[in-house]
mmCIF file of C-alpha atoms in Angstrom:
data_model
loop_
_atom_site.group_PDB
_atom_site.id
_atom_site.type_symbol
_atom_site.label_atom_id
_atom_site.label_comp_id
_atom_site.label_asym_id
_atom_site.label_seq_id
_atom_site.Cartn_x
_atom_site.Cartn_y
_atom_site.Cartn_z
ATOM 1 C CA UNK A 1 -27.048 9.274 5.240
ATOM 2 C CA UNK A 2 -27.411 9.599 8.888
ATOM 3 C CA UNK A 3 -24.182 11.341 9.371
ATOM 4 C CA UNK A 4 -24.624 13.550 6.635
ATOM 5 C CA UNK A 5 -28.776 14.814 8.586
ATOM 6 C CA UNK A 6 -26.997 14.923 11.432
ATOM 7 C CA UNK A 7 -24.460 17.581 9.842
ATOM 8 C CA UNK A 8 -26.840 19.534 7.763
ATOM 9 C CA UNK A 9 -28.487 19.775 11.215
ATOM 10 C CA UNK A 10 -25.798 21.151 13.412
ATOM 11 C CA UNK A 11 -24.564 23.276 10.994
ATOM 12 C CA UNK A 12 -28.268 25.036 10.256
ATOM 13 C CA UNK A 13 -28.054 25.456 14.012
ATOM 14 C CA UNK A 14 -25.265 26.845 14.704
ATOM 15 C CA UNK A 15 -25.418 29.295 11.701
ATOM 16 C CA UNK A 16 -28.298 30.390 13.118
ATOM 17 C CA UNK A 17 -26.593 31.251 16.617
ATOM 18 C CA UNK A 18 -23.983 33.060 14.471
ATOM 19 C CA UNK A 19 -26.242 36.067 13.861
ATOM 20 C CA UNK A 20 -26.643 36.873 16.780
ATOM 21 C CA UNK A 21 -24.268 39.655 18.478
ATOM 22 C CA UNK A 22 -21.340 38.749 20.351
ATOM 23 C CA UNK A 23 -21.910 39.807 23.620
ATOM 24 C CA UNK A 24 -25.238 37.693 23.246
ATOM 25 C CA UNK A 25 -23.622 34.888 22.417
ATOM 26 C CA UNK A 26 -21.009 35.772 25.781
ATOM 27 C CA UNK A 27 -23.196 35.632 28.118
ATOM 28 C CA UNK A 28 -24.387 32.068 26.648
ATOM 29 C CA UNK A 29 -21.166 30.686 27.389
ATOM 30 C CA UNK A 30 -20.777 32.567 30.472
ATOM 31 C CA UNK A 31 -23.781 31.291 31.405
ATOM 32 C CA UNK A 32 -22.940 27.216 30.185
ATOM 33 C CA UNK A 33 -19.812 27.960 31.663
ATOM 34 C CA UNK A 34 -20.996 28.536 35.463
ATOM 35 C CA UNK A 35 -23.278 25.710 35.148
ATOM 36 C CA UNK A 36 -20.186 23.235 34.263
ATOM 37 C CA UNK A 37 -18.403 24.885 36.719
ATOM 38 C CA UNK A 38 -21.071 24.240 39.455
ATOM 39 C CA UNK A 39 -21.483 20.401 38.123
ATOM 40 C CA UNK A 40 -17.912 19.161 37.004
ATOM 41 C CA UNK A 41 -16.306 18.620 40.709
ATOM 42 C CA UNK A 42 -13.320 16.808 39.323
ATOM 43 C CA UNK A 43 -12.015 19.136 36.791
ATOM 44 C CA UNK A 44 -12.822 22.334 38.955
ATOM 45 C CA UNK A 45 -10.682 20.582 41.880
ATOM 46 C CA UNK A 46 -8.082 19.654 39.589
ATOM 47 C CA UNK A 47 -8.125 23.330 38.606
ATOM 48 C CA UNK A 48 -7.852 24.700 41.776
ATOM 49 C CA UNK A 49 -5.163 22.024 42.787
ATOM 50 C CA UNK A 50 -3.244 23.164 39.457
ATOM 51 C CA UNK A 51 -3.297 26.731 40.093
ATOM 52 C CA UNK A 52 -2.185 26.142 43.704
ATOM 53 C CA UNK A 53 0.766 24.030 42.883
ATOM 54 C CA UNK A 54 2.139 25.779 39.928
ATOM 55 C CA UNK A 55 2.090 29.102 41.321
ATOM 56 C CA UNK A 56 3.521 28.663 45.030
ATOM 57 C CA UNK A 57 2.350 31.453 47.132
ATOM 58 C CA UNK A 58 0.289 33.484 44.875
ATOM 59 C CA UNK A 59 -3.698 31.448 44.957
ATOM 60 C CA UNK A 60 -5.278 31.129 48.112
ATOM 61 C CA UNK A 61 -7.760 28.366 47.901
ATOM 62 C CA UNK A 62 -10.605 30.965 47.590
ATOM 63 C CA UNK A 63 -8.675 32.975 44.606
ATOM 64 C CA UNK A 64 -7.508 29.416 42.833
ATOM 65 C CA UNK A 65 -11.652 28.901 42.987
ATOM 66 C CA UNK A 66 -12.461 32.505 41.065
ATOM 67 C CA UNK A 67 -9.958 32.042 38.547
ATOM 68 C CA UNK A 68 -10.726 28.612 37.798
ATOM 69 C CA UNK A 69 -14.343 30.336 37.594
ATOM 70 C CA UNK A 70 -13.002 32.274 34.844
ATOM 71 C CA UNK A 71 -10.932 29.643 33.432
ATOM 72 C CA UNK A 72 -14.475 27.602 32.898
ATOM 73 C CA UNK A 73 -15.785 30.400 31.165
ATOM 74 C CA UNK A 74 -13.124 30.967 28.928
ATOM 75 C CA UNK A 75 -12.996 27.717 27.942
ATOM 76 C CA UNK A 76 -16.775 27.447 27.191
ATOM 77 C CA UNK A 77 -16.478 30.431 25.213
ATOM 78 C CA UNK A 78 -14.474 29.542 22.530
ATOM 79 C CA UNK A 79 -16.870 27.415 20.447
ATOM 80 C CA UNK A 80 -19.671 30.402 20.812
ATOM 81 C CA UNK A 81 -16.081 32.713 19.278
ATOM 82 C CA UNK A 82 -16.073 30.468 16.642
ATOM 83 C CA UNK A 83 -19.846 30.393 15.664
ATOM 84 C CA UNK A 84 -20.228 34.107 15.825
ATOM 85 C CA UNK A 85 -16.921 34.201 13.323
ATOM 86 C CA UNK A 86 -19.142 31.963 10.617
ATOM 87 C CA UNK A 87 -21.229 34.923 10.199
ATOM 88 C CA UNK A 88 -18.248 37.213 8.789
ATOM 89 C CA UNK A 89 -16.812 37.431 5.614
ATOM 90 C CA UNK A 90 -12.845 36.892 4.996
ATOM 91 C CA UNK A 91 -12.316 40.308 5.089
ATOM 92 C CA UNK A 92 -14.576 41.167 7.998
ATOM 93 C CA UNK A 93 -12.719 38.486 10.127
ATOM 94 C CA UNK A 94 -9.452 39.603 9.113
ATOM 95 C CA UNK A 95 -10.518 42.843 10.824
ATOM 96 C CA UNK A 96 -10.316 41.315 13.858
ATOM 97 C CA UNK A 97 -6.699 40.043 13.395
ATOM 98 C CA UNK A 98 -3.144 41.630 14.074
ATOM 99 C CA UNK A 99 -0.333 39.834 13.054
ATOM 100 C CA UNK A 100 2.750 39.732 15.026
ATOM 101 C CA UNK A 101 6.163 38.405 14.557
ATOM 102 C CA UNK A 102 5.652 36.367 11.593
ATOM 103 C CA UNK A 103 9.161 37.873 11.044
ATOM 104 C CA UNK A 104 11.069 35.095 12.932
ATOM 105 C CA UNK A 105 9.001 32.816 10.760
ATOM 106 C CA UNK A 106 10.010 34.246 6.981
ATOM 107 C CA UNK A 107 13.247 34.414 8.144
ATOM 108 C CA UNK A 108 13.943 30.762 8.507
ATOM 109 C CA UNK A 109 12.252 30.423 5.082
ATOM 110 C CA UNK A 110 14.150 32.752 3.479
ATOM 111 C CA UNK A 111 17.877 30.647 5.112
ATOM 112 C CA UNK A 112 15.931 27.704 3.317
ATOM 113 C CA UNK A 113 14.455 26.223 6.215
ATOM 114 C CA UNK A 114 10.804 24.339 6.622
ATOM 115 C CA UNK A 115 9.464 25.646 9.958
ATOM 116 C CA UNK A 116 7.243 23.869 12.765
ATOM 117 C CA UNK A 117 4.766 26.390 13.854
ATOM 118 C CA UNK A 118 4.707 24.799 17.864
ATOM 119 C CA UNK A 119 0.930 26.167 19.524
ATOM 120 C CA UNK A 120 -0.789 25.187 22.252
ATOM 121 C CA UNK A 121 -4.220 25.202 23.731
ATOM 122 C CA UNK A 122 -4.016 29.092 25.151
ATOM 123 C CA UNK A 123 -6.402 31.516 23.816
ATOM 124 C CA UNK A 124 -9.226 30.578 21.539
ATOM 125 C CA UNK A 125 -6.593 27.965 19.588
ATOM 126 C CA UNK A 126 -9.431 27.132 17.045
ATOM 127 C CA UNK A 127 -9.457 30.597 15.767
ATOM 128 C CA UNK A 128 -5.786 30.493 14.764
ATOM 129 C CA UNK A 129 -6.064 28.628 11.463
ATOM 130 C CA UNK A 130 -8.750 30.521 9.682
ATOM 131 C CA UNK A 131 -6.775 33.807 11.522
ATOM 132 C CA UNK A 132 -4.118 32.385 8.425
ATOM 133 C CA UNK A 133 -6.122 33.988 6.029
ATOM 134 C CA UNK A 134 -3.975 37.177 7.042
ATOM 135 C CA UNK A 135 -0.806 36.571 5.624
ATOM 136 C CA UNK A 136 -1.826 34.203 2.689
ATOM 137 C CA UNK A 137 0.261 30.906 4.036
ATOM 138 C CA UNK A 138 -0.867 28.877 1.120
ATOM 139 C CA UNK A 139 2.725 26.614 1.730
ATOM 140 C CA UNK A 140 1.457 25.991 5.309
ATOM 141 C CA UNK A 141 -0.763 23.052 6.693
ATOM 142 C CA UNK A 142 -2.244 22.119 10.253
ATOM 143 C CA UNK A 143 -1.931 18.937 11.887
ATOM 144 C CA UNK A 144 -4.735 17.878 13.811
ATOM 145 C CA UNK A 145 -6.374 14.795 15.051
ATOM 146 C CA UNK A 146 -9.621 13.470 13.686
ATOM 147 C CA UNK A 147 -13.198 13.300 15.556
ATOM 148 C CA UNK A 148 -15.025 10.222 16.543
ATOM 149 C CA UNK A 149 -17.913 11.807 15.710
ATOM 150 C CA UNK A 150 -18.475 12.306 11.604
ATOM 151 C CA UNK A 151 -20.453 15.472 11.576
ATOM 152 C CA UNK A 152 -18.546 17.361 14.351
ATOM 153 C CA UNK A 153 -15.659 16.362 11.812
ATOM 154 C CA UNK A 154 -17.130 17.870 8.692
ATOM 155 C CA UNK A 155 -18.282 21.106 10.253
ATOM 156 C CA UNK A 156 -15.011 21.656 11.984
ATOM 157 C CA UNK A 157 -13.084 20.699 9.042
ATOM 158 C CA UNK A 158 -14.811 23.085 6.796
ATOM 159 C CA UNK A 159 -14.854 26.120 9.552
ATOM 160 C CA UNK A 160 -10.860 25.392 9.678
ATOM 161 C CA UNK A 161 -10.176 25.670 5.869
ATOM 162 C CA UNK A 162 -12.776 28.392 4.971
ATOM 163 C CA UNK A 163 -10.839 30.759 4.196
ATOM 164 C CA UNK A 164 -7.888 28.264 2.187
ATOM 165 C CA UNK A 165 -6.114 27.031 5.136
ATOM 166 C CA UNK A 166 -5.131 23.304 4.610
ATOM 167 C CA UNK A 167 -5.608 20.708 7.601
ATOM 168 C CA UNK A 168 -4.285 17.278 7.441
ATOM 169 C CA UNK A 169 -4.912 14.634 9.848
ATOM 170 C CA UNK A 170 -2.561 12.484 11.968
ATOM 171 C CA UNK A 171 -2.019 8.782 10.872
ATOM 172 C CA UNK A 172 0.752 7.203 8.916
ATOM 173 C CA UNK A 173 1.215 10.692 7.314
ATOM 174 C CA UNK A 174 4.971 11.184 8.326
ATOM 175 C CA UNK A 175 6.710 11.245 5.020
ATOM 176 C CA UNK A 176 4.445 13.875 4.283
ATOM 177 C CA UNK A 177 5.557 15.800 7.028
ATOM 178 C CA UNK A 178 8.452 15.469 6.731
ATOM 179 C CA UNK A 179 8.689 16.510 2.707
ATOM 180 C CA UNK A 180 6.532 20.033 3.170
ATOM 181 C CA UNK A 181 9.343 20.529 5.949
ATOM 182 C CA UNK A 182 12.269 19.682 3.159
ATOM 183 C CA UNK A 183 10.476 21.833 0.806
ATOM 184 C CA UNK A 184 10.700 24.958 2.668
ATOM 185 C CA UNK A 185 6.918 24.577 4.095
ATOM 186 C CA UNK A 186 5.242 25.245 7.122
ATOM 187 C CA UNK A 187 3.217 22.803 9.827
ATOM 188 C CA UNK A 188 1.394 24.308 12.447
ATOM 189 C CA UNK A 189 0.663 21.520 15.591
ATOM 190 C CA UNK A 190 -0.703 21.844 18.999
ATOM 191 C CA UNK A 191 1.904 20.086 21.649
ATOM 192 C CA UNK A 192 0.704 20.454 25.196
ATOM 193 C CA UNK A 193 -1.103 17.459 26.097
ATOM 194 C CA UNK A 194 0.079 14.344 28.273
ATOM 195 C CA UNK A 195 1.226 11.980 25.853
ATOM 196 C CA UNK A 196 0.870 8.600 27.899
ATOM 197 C CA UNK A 197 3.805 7.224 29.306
ATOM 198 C CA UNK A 198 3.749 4.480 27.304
ATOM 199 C CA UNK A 199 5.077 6.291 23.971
ATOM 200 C CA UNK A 200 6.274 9.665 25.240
ATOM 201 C CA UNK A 201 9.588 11.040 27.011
ATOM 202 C CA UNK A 202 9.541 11.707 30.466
ATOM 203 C CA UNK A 203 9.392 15.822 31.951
ATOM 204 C CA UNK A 204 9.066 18.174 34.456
ATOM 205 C CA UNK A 205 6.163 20.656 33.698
ATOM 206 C CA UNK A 206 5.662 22.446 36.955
ATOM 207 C CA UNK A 207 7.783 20.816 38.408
ATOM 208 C CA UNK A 208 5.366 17.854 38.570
ATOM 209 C CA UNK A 209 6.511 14.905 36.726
ATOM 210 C CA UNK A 210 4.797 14.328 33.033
ATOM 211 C CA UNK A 211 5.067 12.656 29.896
ATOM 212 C CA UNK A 212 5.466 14.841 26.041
ATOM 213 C CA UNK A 213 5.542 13.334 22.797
ATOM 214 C CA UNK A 214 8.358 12.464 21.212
ATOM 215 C CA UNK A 215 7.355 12.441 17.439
ATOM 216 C CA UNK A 216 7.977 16.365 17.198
ATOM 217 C CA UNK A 217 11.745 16.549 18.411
ATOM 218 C CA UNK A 218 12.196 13.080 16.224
ATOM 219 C CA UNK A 219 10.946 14.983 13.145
ATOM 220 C CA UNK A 220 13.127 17.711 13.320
ATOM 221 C CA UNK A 221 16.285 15.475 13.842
ATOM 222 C CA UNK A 222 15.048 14.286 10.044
ATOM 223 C CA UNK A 223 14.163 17.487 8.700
ATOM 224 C CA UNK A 224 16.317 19.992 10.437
ATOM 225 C CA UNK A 225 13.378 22.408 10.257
ATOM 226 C CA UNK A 226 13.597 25.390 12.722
ATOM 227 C CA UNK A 227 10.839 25.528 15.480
ATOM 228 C CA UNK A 228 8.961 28.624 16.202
ATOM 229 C CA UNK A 229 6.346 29.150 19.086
ATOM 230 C CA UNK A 230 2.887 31.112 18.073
ATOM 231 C CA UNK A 231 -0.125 31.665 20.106
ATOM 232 C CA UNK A 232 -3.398 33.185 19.687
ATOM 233 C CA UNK A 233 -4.894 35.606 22.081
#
């Protein structure tokens, strides 16, 4: 019962934040986004340190700290994105969204292939599912990874699959994976995060030494689906 206040709660609120206009809601997250900027000294150095290192040459140490300025900002800005979308119908939103390249994808379906939609955390990443609603994928699901927290859960769940869009979450769901990929289908999953060293395969990203997962390559050995890169911008 707690859980389910607590939702009722958040979402009231943050429907409420979704009327207002979007460059309102902007220059909120600018604004939340200079603040963590200001406060969060070990992710702005790692930033910095990040922006140096992977691009040799081009960031002084006083450009690396503006564009990890921006980078803050950018990030915080994506959940006020989101909120302002609640506000819009499905055909509103779809306004808003341009296709491309979904060529590459029918292709492979029509050679009889499931495909593995591969995306990653660039853009605003949580606007890509509902951005589904374009092209009517009603063989396609997202993979995602459940919230501690129940009523963050429930209102993400439901702003994911608003407009049809199925979501399933990680956990012993392989076989089912793996079938929707036999039967022609198509998973979308993010796949840019350290996986641990501990249950991933070793890599150069950067040229700094780091750890992916291995569970993606090891399902399309089984499926022989064809992977596809997409990103939202």
């Amino acid at each position: 019962m707690k859980d389910e206040i607590l939702y009722y709660l958040i979402w009231g609120f943050v429907r409420l934040l979704s009327v207002l206009p979007r460059k309102g809601l902007r220059f909120v997250s600018d604004v939340l986004g200079l603040i963590w900027f200001n406060l969060d000294k070990r992710h702005r150095e790692l930033v910095v340190d990040n922006l140096i290192q992977c691009f040799p040459g081009e960031y002084t140490p006083y450009r690396a700290r503006r564009m990890a300025l921006r980078i803050f900002k950018n990030i915080a800005s994506i959940g006020f994105e989101v909120i302002w979308s609640m506000s819009k119908s499905r055909q509103k939103l779809m306004e808003y969204v341009d296709v491309r390249g979904f060529n590459n994808v029918q292709n492979e379906l029509d050679a009889g292939k499931g495909v593995l939609l591969l995306t990653c955390h660039l853009g605003n990443f949580e606007m890509l599912v509902p951005a589904w609603a374009k092209i009517d994928l009603d063989h396609a699901a997202g993979i995602y990874r459940r919230f501690d927290f129940r009523p963050l859960e429930w209102l993400v769940s439901n702003l994911r699959q608003r407009f049809g869009a199925r979501m399933i979450p990680m956990g012993g769901k392989s076989r089912q994976f793996d079938k929707m990929l036999e039967n022609n289908g198509i998973l979308l999953t993010l796949f840019d995060q350290n996986a641990g060293w501990y249950n991933g395969v070793p890599a150069l990203f950067f040229n700094r030494p780091a750890c992916t997962k291995k569970s993606i390559a090891k399902m399309v050995m089984r499926t022989a689906a064809s992977v596809v890169p997409c990103c939202i911008l």
